[in-house]
mmCIF file of C-alpha atoms in Angstrom:
data_model
loop_
_atom_site.group_PDB
_atom_site.id
_atom_site.type_symbol
_atom_site.label_atom_id
_atom_site.label_comp_id
_atom_site.label_asym_id
_atom_site.label_seq_id
_atom_site.Cartn_x
_atom_site.Cartn_y
_atom_site.Cartn_z
ATOM 1 C CA UNK Q 1 -14.959 103.636 28.821
ATOM 2 C CA UNK Q 2 -12.692 106.449 27.632
ATOM 3 C CA UNK Q 3 -13.195 107.707 24.054
ATOM 4 C CA UNK Q 4 -11.117 110.314 22.232
ATOM 5 C CA UNK Q 5 -12.302 112.042 19.051
ATOM 6 C CA UNK Q 6 -9.411 113.650 17.147
ATOM 7 C CA UNK Q 7 -9.901 116.718 14.914
ATOM 8 C CA UNK Q 8 -7.781 119.592 13.605
ATOM 9 C CA UNK Q 9 -10.324 122.043 15.049
ATOM 10 C CA UNK Q 10 -14.014 122.369 15.916
ATOM 11 C CA UNK Q 11 -14.513 126.007 14.980
ATOM 12 C CA UNK Q 12 -16.680 125.818 11.850
ATOM 13 C CA UNK Q 13 -20.464 126.211 11.912
ATOM 14 C CA UNK Q 14 -20.881 123.183 9.672
ATOM 15 C CA UNK Q 15 -22.685 119.863 9.631
ATOM 16 C CA UNK Q 16 -19.799 117.563 10.509
ATOM 17 C CA UNK Q 17 -18.866 119.652 13.529
ATOM 18 C CA UNK Q 18 -22.477 119.688 14.709
ATOM 19 C CA UNK Q 19 -22.791 115.913 14.331
ATOM 20 C CA UNK Q 20 -19.631 115.115 16.261
ATOM 21 C CA UNK Q 21 -20.316 117.557 19.076
ATOM 22 C CA UNK Q 22 -23.875 116.265 19.497
ATOM 23 C CA UNK Q 23 -22.533 112.713 19.489
ATOM 24 C CA UNK Q 24 -19.838 113.411 22.073
ATOM 25 C CA UNK Q 25 -22.388 115.175 24.270
ATOM 26 C CA UNK Q 26 -24.729 112.192 24.125
ATOM 27 C CA UNK Q 27 -22.014 109.646 24.895
ATOM 28 C CA UNK Q 28 -20.935 111.634 27.950
ATOM 29 C CA UNK Q 29 -24.351 112.713 29.212
ATOM 30 C CA UNK Q 30 -26.385 109.543 28.586
ATOM 31 C CA UNK Q 31 -23.912 106.668 28.668
ATOM 32 C CA UNK Q 32 -21.519 108.195 31.176
ATOM 33 C CA UNK Q 33 -18.457 107.631 28.990
ATOM 34 C CA UNK Q 34 -15.303 109.625 29.600
ATOM 35 C CA UNK Q 35 -15.197 111.591 26.323
ATOM 36 C CA UNK Q 36 -12.410 113.818 25.010
ATOM 37 C CA UNK Q 37 -12.433 116.169 22.023
ATOM 38 C CA UNK Q 38 -8.774 116.405 21.029
ATOM 39 C CA UNK Q 39 -7.781 119.196 18.623
ATOM 40 C CA UNK Q 40 -4.451 120.688 17.652
ATOM 41 C CA UNK Q 41 -5.212 123.997 15.929
ATOM 42 C CA UNK Q 42 -8.287 125.292 17.720
ATOM 43 C CA UNK Q 43 -6.315 128.139 19.280
ATOM 44 C CA UNK Q 44 -8.518 130.861 20.750
ATOM 45 C CA UNK Q 45 -11.423 130.125 18.390
ATOM 46 C CA UNK Q 46 -14.597 129.090 20.228
ATOM 47 C CA UNK Q 47 -16.042 125.625 19.719
ATOM 48 C CA UNK Q 48 -18.727 125.982 17.047
ATOM 49 C CA UNK Q 49 -21.597 124.397 18.986
ATOM 50 C CA UNK Q 50 -22.392 123.949 22.648
ATOM 51 C CA UNK Q 51 -20.325 121.197 24.209
ATOM 52 C CA UNK Q 52 -21.371 119.338 27.336
ATOM 53 C CA UNK Q 53 -19.475 120.123 30.513
ATOM 54 C CA UNK Q 54 -18.865 116.375 30.744
ATOM 55 C CA UNK Q 55 -16.846 116.404 27.501
ATOM 56 C CA UNK Q 56 -13.210 117.387 27.973
ATOM 57 C CA UNK Q 57 -11.753 119.545 25.199
ATOM 58 C CA UNK Q 58 -7.960 119.479 24.889
ATOM 59 C CA UNK Q 59 -6.088 121.511 22.267
ATOM 60 C CA UNK Q 60 -2.475 120.547 21.547
ATOM 61 C CA UNK Q 61 -1.766 124.059 20.225
ATOM 62 C CA UNK Q 62 0.035 123.232 16.960
ATOM 63 C CA UNK Q 63 -1.406 125.804 14.499
ATOM 64 C CA UNK Q 64 -0.388 124.283 11.160
ATOM 65 C CA UNK Q 65 -2.811 126.573 9.330
ATOM 66 C CA UNK Q 66 -0.561 129.548 10.083
ATOM 67 C CA UNK Q 67 2.146 128.146 7.796
ATOM 68 C CA UNK Q 68 0.386 129.539 4.731
ATOM 69 C CA UNK Q 69 1.675 133.006 5.578
ATOM 70 C CA UNK Q 70 5.271 131.908 4.793
ATOM 71 C CA UNK Q 71 7.055 131.172 1.517
ATOM 72 C CA UNK Q 72 7.266 127.572 0.343
ATOM 73 C CA UNK Q 73 10.780 126.810 1.595
ATOM 74 C CA UNK Q 74 10.163 128.175 5.082
ATOM 75 C CA UNK Q 75 6.768 126.518 5.129
ATOM 76 C CA UNK Q 76 8.268 123.064 4.470
ATOM 77 C CA UNK Q 77 10.885 123.540 7.184
ATOM 78 C CA UNK Q 78 8.373 124.756 9.776
ATOM 79 C CA UNK Q 79 5.816 122.104 8.819
ATOM 80 C CA UNK Q 80 8.276 119.296 9.491
ATOM 81 C CA UNK Q 81 9.206 120.756 12.865
ATOM 82 C CA UNK Q 82 5.600 121.397 13.931
ATOM 83 C CA UNK Q 83 4.442 117.943 12.866
ATOM 84 C CA UNK Q 84 7.155 116.341 15.015
ATOM 85 C CA UNK Q 85 5.948 118.435 17.954
ATOM 86 C CA UNK Q 86 2.374 117.391 17.244
ATOM 87 C CA UNK Q 87 3.232 113.668 17.161
ATOM 88 C CA UNK Q 88 5.097 113.980 20.445
ATOM 89 C CA UNK Q 89 2.261 115.855 22.143
ATOM 90 C CA UNK Q 90 -0.255 113.345 20.829
ATOM 91 C CA UNK Q 91 1.718 110.367 22.096
ATOM 92 C CA UNK Q 92 2.130 112.047 25.489
ATOM 93 C CA UNK Q 93 -1.620 112.699 25.604
ATOM 94 C CA UNK Q 94 -2.434 109.064 24.872
ATOM 95 C CA UNK Q 95 0.138 107.853 27.423
ATOM 96 C CA UNK Q 96 -1.329 110.078 30.153
ATOM 97 C CA UNK Q 97 -5.009 109.595 29.256
ATOM 98 C CA UNK Q 98 -5.104 105.845 28.494
ATOM 99 C CA UNK Q 99 -8.061 105.934 26.049
ATOM 100 C CA UNK Q 100 -9.897 102.779 25.068
ATOM 101 C CA UNK Q 101 -10.959 104.141 21.680
ATOM 102 C CA UNK Q 102 -9.533 106.698 19.222
ATOM 103 C CA UNK Q 103 -11.860 108.036 16.506
ATOM 104 C CA UNK Q 104 -11.047 110.138 13.435
ATOM 105 C CA UNK Q 105 -12.395 110.979 9.971
ATOM 106 C CA UNK Q 106 -10.531 109.625 6.916
ATOM 107 C CA UNK Q 107 -9.374 112.809 5.190
ATOM 108 C CA UNK Q 108 -6.820 114.260 7.644
ATOM 109 C CA UNK Q 109 -3.694 112.278 6.890
ATOM 110 C CA UNK Q 110 -1.668 113.631 9.788
ATOM 111 C CA UNK Q 111 -4.310 112.451 12.250
ATOM 112 C CA UNK Q 112 -4.554 109.020 10.616
ATOM 113 C CA UNK Q 113 -0.783 108.597 10.719
ATOM 114 C CA UNK Q 114 -0.590 109.716 14.366
ATOM 115 C CA UNK Q 115 -3.220 107.193 15.378
ATOM 116 C CA UNK Q 116 -1.736 104.193 13.575
ATOM 117 C CA UNK Q 117 1.745 105.051 14.919
ATOM 118 C CA UNK Q 118 0.411 105.182 18.464
ATOM 119 C CA UNK Q 119 2.271 102.382 20.306
ATOM 120 C CA UNK Q 120 -0.470 101.669 22.861
ATOM 121 C CA UNK Q 121 -3.251 99.116 22.797
ATOM 122 C CA UNK Q 122 -6.338 100.995 21.682
ATOM 123 C CA UNK Q 123 -9.345 100.520 19.374
ATOM 124 C CA UNK Q 124 -9.003 102.639 16.218
ATOM 125 C CA UNK Q 125 -12.205 103.754 14.450
ATOM 126 C CA UNK Q 126 -12.751 105.781 11.269
ATOM 127 C CA UNK Q 127 -16.003 107.686 10.656
ATOM 128 C CA UNK Q 128 -16.617 108.406 6.972
ATOM 129 C CA UNK Q 129 -18.788 111.460 6.350
ATOM 130 C CA UNK Q 130 -17.941 111.896 2.661
ATOM 131 C CA UNK Q 131 -18.537 109.252 0.004
ATOM 132 C CA UNK Q 132 -15.161 107.864 -1.071
ATOM 133 C CA UNK Q 133 -15.939 107.633 -4.779
ATOM 134 C CA UNK Q 134 -17.023 111.265 -5.016
ATOM 135 C CA UNK Q 135 -13.780 112.601 -3.638
ATOM 136 C CA UNK Q 136 -12.053 111.610 -6.887
ATOM 137 C CA UNK Q 137 -14.387 110.520 -9.658
ATOM 138 C CA UNK Q 138 -17.412 112.734 -9.304
ATOM 139 C CA UNK Q 139 -16.353 115.917 -7.554
ATOM 140 C CA UNK Q 140 -16.895 118.449 -10.376
ATOM 141 C CA UNK Q 141 -13.947 120.584 -9.258
ATOM 142 C CA UNK Q 142 -11.505 117.666 -9.498
ATOM 143 C CA UNK Q 143 -13.113 115.866 -12.437
ATOM 144 C CA UNK Q 144 -12.491 118.767 -14.803
ATOM 145 C CA UNK Q 145 -8.795 119.116 -13.966
ATOM 146 C CA UNK Q 146 -6.418 116.323 -15.064
ATOM 147 C CA UNK Q 147 -3.585 117.332 -12.726
ATOM 148 C CA UNK Q 148 -5.868 117.652 -9.703
ATOM 149 C CA UNK Q 149 -7.464 114.300 -10.527
ATOM 150 C CA UNK Q 150 -4.054 112.563 -10.560
ATOM 151 C CA UNK Q 151 -3.039 114.250 -7.299
ATOM 152 C CA UNK Q 152 -6.335 113.326 -5.653
ATOM 153 C CA UNK Q 153 -5.989 109.705 -6.723
ATOM 154 C CA UNK Q 154 -2.509 109.631 -5.192
ATOM 155 C CA UNK Q 155 -3.818 111.197 -1.986
ATOM 156 C CA UNK Q 156 -6.621 108.634 -1.851
ATOM 157 C CA UNK Q 157 -4.081 105.835 -2.279
ATOM 158 C CA UNK Q 158 -2.234 107.109 0.808
ATOM 159 C CA UNK Q 159 -5.475 107.403 2.766
ATOM 160 C CA UNK Q 160 -6.432 103.848 1.834
ATOM 161 C CA UNK Q 161 -3.103 102.706 3.281
ATOM 162 C CA UNK Q 162 -3.739 104.537 6.567
ATOM 163 C CA UNK Q 163 -7.348 103.366 6.841
ATOM 164 C CA UNK Q 164 -6.317 99.734 6.351
ATOM 165 C CA UNK Q 165 -4.585 99.893 9.762
ATOM 166 C CA UNK Q 166 -7.791 100.809 11.612
ATOM 167 C CA UNK Q 167 -10.092 98.306 13.277
ATOM 168 C CA UNK Q 168 -13.279 99.433 11.555
ATOM 169 C CA UNK Q 169 -14.727 102.173 9.359
ATOM 170 C CA UNK Q 170 -18.273 103.370 10.025
ATOM 171 C CA UNK Q 171 -20.044 104.750 6.939
ATOM 172 C CA UNK Q 172 -23.292 106.653 6.523
ATOM 173 C CA UNK Q 173 -24.594 104.519 3.656
ATOM 174 C CA UNK Q 174 -24.089 101.073 2.166
ATOM 175 C CA UNK Q 175 -22.401 102.305 -1.013
ATOM 176 C CA UNK Q 176 -19.626 104.054 0.894
ATOM 177 C CA UNK Q 177 -19.230 101.036 3.171
ATOM 178 C CA UNK Q 178 -18.785 98.769 0.140
ATOM 179 C CA UNK Q 179 -16.185 101.101 -1.380
ATOM 180 C CA UNK Q 180 -14.095 101.051 1.806
ATOM 181 C CA UNK Q 181 -14.590 97.333 2.506
ATOM 182 C CA UNK Q 182 -11.656 96.460 0.214
ATOM 183 C CA UNK Q 183 -9.344 98.047 2.761
ATOM 184 C CA UNK Q 184 -10.969 97.738 6.184
ATOM 185 C CA UNK Q 185 -13.862 96.150 8.032
ATOM 186 C CA UNK Q 186 -16.954 98.365 7.666
ATOM 187 C CA UNK Q 187 -20.310 99.014 9.277
ATOM 188 C CA UNK Q 188 -23.198 101.366 8.427
ATOM 189 C CA UNK Q 189 -24.625 103.607 11.145
ATOM 190 C CA UNK Q 190 -26.744 106.610 10.160
ATOM 191 C CA UNK Q 191 -26.033 109.987 11.667
ATOM 192 C CA UNK Q 192 -27.885 110.935 14.781
ATOM 193 C CA UNK Q 193 -29.567 114.265 14.156
ATOM 194 C CA UNK Q 194 -30.273 117.034 16.618
ATOM 195 C CA UNK Q 195 -34.014 117.360 16.069
ATOM 196 C CA UNK Q 196 -36.369 120.216 16.815
ATOM 197 C CA UNK Q 197 -37.668 120.229 20.393
ATOM 198 C CA UNK Q 198 -39.949 123.263 20.164
ATOM 199 C CA UNK Q 199 -43.148 124.169 18.345
ATOM 200 C CA UNK Q 200 -43.050 123.361 14.628
ATOM 201 C CA UNK Q 201 -43.593 125.723 11.709
ATOM 202 C CA UNK Q 202 -47.192 126.557 10.814
ATOM 203 C CA UNK Q 203 -46.047 126.565 7.143
ATOM 204 C CA UNK Q 204 -47.791 129.883 6.467
ATOM 205 C CA UNK Q 205 -44.694 132.019 5.895
ATOM 206 C CA UNK Q 206 -43.883 132.590 2.231
ATOM 207 C CA UNK Q 207 -40.325 131.417 2.745
ATOM 208 C CA UNK Q 208 -38.292 128.594 1.210
ATOM 209 C CA UNK Q 209 -35.042 127.707 2.993
ATOM 210 C CA UNK Q 210 -31.762 126.169 1.825
ATOM 211 C CA UNK Q 211 -29.024 125.217 4.313
ATOM 212 C CA UNK Q 212 -25.561 124.060 3.285
ATOM 213 C CA UNK Q 213 -21.998 125.143 2.636
ATOM 214 C CA UNK Q 214 -21.458 127.503 -0.286
ATOM 215 C CA UNK Q 215 -19.620 124.935 -2.413
ATOM 216 C CA UNK Q 216 -20.084 123.423 -5.863
ATOM 217 C CA UNK Q 217 -21.212 120.167 -4.246
ATOM 218 C CA UNK Q 218 -24.396 121.856 -3.011
ATOM 219 C CA UNK Q 219 -25.572 122.777 -6.519
ATOM 220 C CA UNK Q 220 -26.286 126.433 -5.796
ATOM 221 C CA UNK Q 221 -26.265 127.467 -9.497
ATOM 222 C CA UNK Q 222 -29.079 124.962 -10.103
ATOM 223 C CA UNK Q 223 -30.907 126.284 -7.050
ATOM 224 C CA UNK Q 224 -30.893 129.768 -8.593
ATOM 225 C CA UNK Q 225 -32.170 128.365 -11.905
ATOM 226 C CA UNK Q 226 -35.020 126.674 -10.065
ATOM 227 C CA UNK Q 227 -35.823 129.817 -8.149
ATOM 228 C CA UNK Q 228 -36.070 131.953 -11.285
ATOM 229 C CA UNK Q 229 -38.829 129.641 -12.528
ATOM 230 C CA UNK Q 230 -40.582 129.653 -9.148
ATOM 231 C CA UNK Q 231 -40.340 133.428 -8.773
ATOM 232 C CA UNK Q 232 -41.943 133.962 -12.185
ATOM 233 C CA UNK Q 233 -45.069 132.230 -10.812
ATOM 234 C CA UNK Q 234 -44.860 133.318 -7.165
ATOM 235 C CA UNK Q 235 -43.070 136.678 -6.863
ATOM 236 C CA UNK Q 236 -44.364 137.111 -3.305
ATOM 237 C CA UNK Q 237 -42.278 134.160 -2.028
ATOM 238 C CA UNK Q 238 -38.702 134.435 -0.760
ATOM 239 C CA UNK Q 239 -35.671 132.118 -0.859
ATOM 240 C CA UNK Q 240 -33.322 132.179 2.158
ATOM 241 C CA UNK Q 241 -29.876 130.558 2.061
ATOM 242 C CA UNK Q 242 -27.753 129.820 5.152
ATOM 243 C CA UNK Q 243 -24.326 128.252 5.109
ATOM 244 C CA UNK Q 244 -20.677 128.300 5.965
ATOM 245 C CA UNK Q 245 -18.657 130.687 3.802
ATOM 246 C CA UNK Q 246 -16.779 128.640 1.218
ATOM 247 C CA UNK Q 247 -15.562 128.942 -2.367
ATOM 248 C CA UNK Q 248 -19.006 129.746 -3.840
ATOM 249 C CA UNK Q 249 -20.101 132.304 -1.260
ATOM 250 C CA UNK Q 250 -19.067 135.335 -3.325
ATOM 251 C CA UNK Q 251 -20.773 133.825 -6.370
ATOM 252 C CA UNK Q 252 -23.981 133.311 -4.392
ATOM 253 C CA UNK Q 253 -23.944 136.918 -3.173
ATOM 254 C CA UNK Q 254 -23.278 138.337 -6.638
ATOM 255 C CA UNK Q 255 -25.867 136.155 -8.342
ATOM 256 C CA UNK Q 256 -28.541 136.912 -5.756
ATOM 257 C CA UNK Q 257 -27.955 140.625 -6.193
ATOM 258 C CA UNK Q 258 -27.908 140.315 -9.990
ATOM 259 C CA UNK Q 259 -31.122 138.310 -10.185
ATOM 260 C CA UNK Q 260 -32.982 140.412 -7.644
ATOM 261 C CA UNK Q 261 -35.725 137.826 -7.143
ATOM 262 C CA UNK Q 262 -36.222 137.757 -3.367
ATOM 263 C CA UNK Q 263 -33.033 135.724 -2.803
ATOM 264 C CA UNK Q 264 -31.410 136.285 0.589
ATOM 265 C CA UNK Q 265 -27.862 134.925 1.082
ATOM 266 C CA UNK Q 266 -26.792 134.520 4.719
ATOM 267 C CA UNK Q 267 -23.799 133.134 6.576
ATOM 268 C CA UNK Q 268 -24.074 130.246 9.031
ATOM 269 C CA UNK Q 269 -26.050 130.740 12.198
ATOM 270 C CA UNK Q 270 -26.225 128.752 15.427
ATOM 271 C CA UNK Q 271 -29.944 129.580 15.491
ATOM 272 C CA UNK Q 272 -30.739 127.486 12.424
ATOM 273 C CA UNK Q 273 -33.770 125.770 13.995
ATOM 274 C CA UNK Q 274 -35.338 129.168 14.493
ATOM 275 C CA UNK Q 275 -34.824 129.783 10.767
ATOM 276 C CA UNK Q 276 -36.394 126.425 9.885
ATOM 277 C CA UNK Q 277 -39.453 127.256 11.989
ATOM 278 C CA UNK Q 278 -39.808 130.594 10.198
ATOM 279 C CA UNK Q 279 -39.957 128.800 6.834
ATOM 280 C CA UNK Q 280 -42.472 126.618 4.989
ATOM 281 C CA UNK Q 281 -40.477 124.433 2.570
ATOM 282 C CA UNK Q 282 -36.924 123.076 2.591
ATOM 283 C CA UNK Q 283 -34.917 122.568 -0.614
ATOM 284 C CA UNK Q 284 -31.746 120.577 -1.261
ATOM 285 C CA UNK Q 285 -29.952 120.780 -4.632
ATOM 286 C CA UNK Q 286 -26.751 118.849 -3.870
ATOM 287 C CA UNK Q 287 -24.825 117.059 -6.618
ATOM 288 C CA UNK Q 288 -24.024 114.324 -4.104
ATOM 289 C CA UNK Q 289 -24.826 113.964 -0.411
ATOM 290 C CA UNK Q 290 -23.575 111.086 1.773
ATOM 291 C CA UNK Q 291 -26.375 111.754 4.260
ATOM 292 C CA UNK Q 292 -27.642 115.327 4.447
ATOM 293 C CA UNK Q 293 -28.474 115.969 8.096
ATOM 294 C CA UNK Q 294 -30.167 119.255 7.193
ATOM 295 C CA UNK Q 295 -33.066 117.282 5.723
ATOM 296 C CA UNK Q 296 -34.219 115.516 8.920
ATOM 297 C CA UNK Q 297 -33.438 118.714 10.860
ATOM 298 C CA UNK Q 298 -35.837 120.685 8.669
ATOM 299 C CA UNK Q 299 -38.357 117.846 8.616
ATOM 300 C CA UNK Q 300 -38.428 117.773 12.417
ATOM 301 C CA UNK Q 301 -39.596 121.397 12.249
ATOM 302 C CA UNK Q 302 -42.503 120.330 10.043
ATOM 303 C CA UNK Q 303 -41.061 121.292 6.654
ATOM 304 C CA UNK Q 304 -41.681 119.157 3.558
ATOM 305 C CA UNK Q 305 -38.556 118.763 1.403
ATOM 306 C CA UNK Q 306 -37.908 119.056 -2.307
ATOM 307 C CA UNK Q 307 -34.518 117.536 -3.243
ATOM 308 C CA UNK Q 308 -32.657 116.248 -6.237
ATOM 309 C CA UNK Q 309 -32.380 112.467 -6.053
ATOM 310 C CA UNK Q 310 -28.593 112.639 -5.920
ATOM 311 C CA UNK Q 311 -26.325 109.904 -4.571
ATOM 312 C CA UNK Q 312 -26.896 108.850 -1.822
ATOM 313 C CA UNK Q 313 -28.556 110.693 1.017
ATOM 314 C CA UNK Q 314 -31.929 112.094 -0.095
ATOM 315 C CA UNK Q 315 -33.494 108.776 -1.113
ATOM 316 C CA UNK Q 316 -32.570 107.342 2.290
ATOM 317 C CA UNK Q 317 -34.287 110.199 4.120
ATOM 318 C CA UNK Q 318 -37.259 111.241 1.971
ATOM 319 C CA UNK Q 319 -40.263 109.085 1.122
ATOM 320 C CA UNK Q 320 -41.140 110.481 -2.293
ATOM 321 C CA UNK Q 321 -44.648 111.902 -2.425
ATOM 322 C CA UNK Q 322 -45.212 111.448 1.311
ATOM 323 C CA UNK Q 323 -42.934 113.801 3.258
ATOM 324 C CA UNK Q 324 -41.266 115.436 0.273
ATOM 325 C CA UNK Q 325 -40.385 115.097 -3.389
ATOM 326 C CA UNK Q 326 -37.326 113.456 -4.980
ATOM 327 C CA UNK Q 327 -36.508 114.996 -8.361
ATOM 328 C CA UNK Q 328 -34.874 112.655 -10.866
ATOM 329 C CA UNK Q 329 -32.036 113.459 -13.310
ATOM 330 C CA UNK Q 330 -31.438 116.985 -11.953
ATOM 331 C CA UNK Q 331 -34.526 118.135 -13.848
ATOM 332 C CA UNK Q 332 -34.706 121.894 -13.124
ATOM 333 C CA UNK Q 333 -38.229 122.298 -14.491
ATOM 334 C CA UNK Q 334 -39.558 119.340 -12.514
ATOM 335 C CA UNK Q 335 -37.956 120.676 -9.336
ATOM 336 C CA UNK Q 336 -39.590 124.080 -9.875
ATOM 337 C CA UNK Q 337 -42.970 122.478 -10.644
ATOM 338 C CA UNK Q 338 -42.953 120.398 -7.456
ATOM 339 C CA UNK Q 339 -41.838 123.366 -5.383
ATOM 340 C CA UNK Q 340 -44.671 125.425 -6.881
ATOM 341 C CA UNK Q 341 -47.100 122.582 -6.132
ATOM 342 C CA UNK Q 342 -46.252 122.848 -2.429
ATOM 343 C CA UNK Q 343 -46.505 126.632 -2.571
ATOM 344 C CA UNK Q 344 -49.929 126.507 -4.220
ATOM 345 C CA UNK Q 345 -51.459 123.601 -2.296
ATOM 346 C CA UNK Q 346 -51.496 124.497 1.399
ATOM 347 C CA UNK Q 347 -53.360 121.325 2.337
ATOM 348 C CA UNK Q 348 -50.677 119.162 0.687
ATOM 349 C CA UNK Q 349 -47.937 121.221 2.289
ATOM 350 C CA UNK Q 350 -49.417 120.719 5.754
ATOM 351 C CA UNK Q 351 -50.033 117.029 5.134
ATOM 352 C CA UNK Q 352 -46.464 116.414 3.986
ATOM 353 C CA UNK Q 353 -45.073 118.545 6.813
ATOM 354 C CA UNK Q 354 -46.881 116.403 9.372
ATOM 355 C CA UNK Q 355 -45.438 113.234 7.855
ATOM 356 C CA UNK Q 356 -42.000 114.844 7.727
ATOM 357 C CA UNK Q 357 -42.032 115.267 11.505
ATOM 358 C CA UNK Q 358 -42.747 111.559 11.976
ATOM 359 C CA UNK Q 359 -40.116 110.529 9.402
ATOM 360 C CA UNK Q 360 -37.395 112.568 11.090
ATOM 361 C CA UNK Q 361 -37.731 110.688 14.368
ATOM 362 C CA UNK Q 362 -35.849 107.627 13.129
ATOM 363 C CA UNK Q 363 -32.697 109.761 13.284
ATOM 364 C CA UNK Q 364 -33.256 110.751 16.906
ATOM 365 C CA UNK Q 365 -30.270 110.196 19.160
ATOM 366 C CA UNK Q 366 -32.129 107.646 21.291
ATOM 367 C CA UNK Q 367 -32.570 105.481 18.185
ATOM 368 C CA UNK Q 368 -29.064 105.859 16.724
ATOM 369 C CA UNK Q 369 -26.660 106.101 19.659
ATOM 370 C CA UNK Q 370 -27.353 102.615 21.125
ATOM 371 C CA UNK Q 371 -25.834 101.262 17.892
ATOM 372 C CA UNK Q 372 -22.606 103.102 18.742
ATOM 373 C CA UNK Q 373 -22.698 101.783 22.285
ATOM 374 C CA UNK Q 374 -23.008 98.214 21.019
ATOM 375 C CA UNK Q 375 -20.168 98.754 18.547
ATOM 376 C CA UNK Q 376 -17.829 100.229 21.149
ATOM 377 C CA UNK Q 377 -18.466 97.424 23.625
ATOM 378 C CA UNK Q 378 -17.980 94.694 21.026
ATOM 379 C CA UNK Q 379 -14.681 96.193 19.836
ATOM 380 C CA UNK Q 380 -13.392 96.594 23.406
ATOM 381 C CA UNK Q 381 -14.208 92.950 24.085
ATOM 382 C CA UNK Q 382 -12.163 91.929 21.032
ATOM 383 C CA UNK Q 383 -8.999 93.705 22.270
#
């Protein structure tokens, strides 16, 4: 079986990139599939995470991102020309490679259009890694801006049209699957998670860790509010943040420096499991989270989790009171109190950490990837 995953690039140290690369590696290494990672604006940037030698990476070398250096008129002219080149290169790639399956995510319209225009017999799959309803109705950046909300609704209407031409959409949770089911056949498959394979944390370090992009979605302002309450009771503990630089990175740096309460803001690292093992508690303050792979990652290192019970990921991962705490209604004080409880009660921390390791195993690749194998084979048989 020949499978092609299509992306603009795989250069970011971020969760989606890690998931897809791990998945492609597994499909090639364990199932023996002929797997391609097809990009078009990777350029000379290295692939963010280690890719198996059995996965073939092909870059079509159409750097659309460079258009932002030109004025609007020239940008429109060059964009049209480059997109035509991209479509031609993509069609030539498909003609020469003869894939059985093409896979994309739903929010890159050029990729969606290329795939549905492809004139060859092939299974077309969408993987949704962002809850559909939050992209318009609940994203705080868009919700507060009337013009952006109208534009986003129009963009979503176009995406719905593209997605309706695919064979199936695979979602991370039932709510997202139901939202997309009006337009396409859907199925829920949880993310496989690259779990810790080394010794776990002894939970003795006075370190709390947060991992996630520096964006409004991740609730970093609320994290700092929580930490001010925690620091007032435990000034010997430290908060470490790791994440891809995004729109809130400068804010996080400034606020950490202003507060001066043992807050350490760091950029992404490909040694994140080492950072988990150096910590004792994991925190997640997202406003919404379709899955939240950082939770089972941290749990596999033995860390209990404190998270806001946001839609929809945390409640699917954490068993409240057993391997972590789910905080209702974005209650800052309650979050701080439960975090302090884990800081103060070492026995509870160790007990929850042990259960967290067991809970994380349901997301192991050997448990998740056979579901993908069954899906691929069933769709191929329907061709």
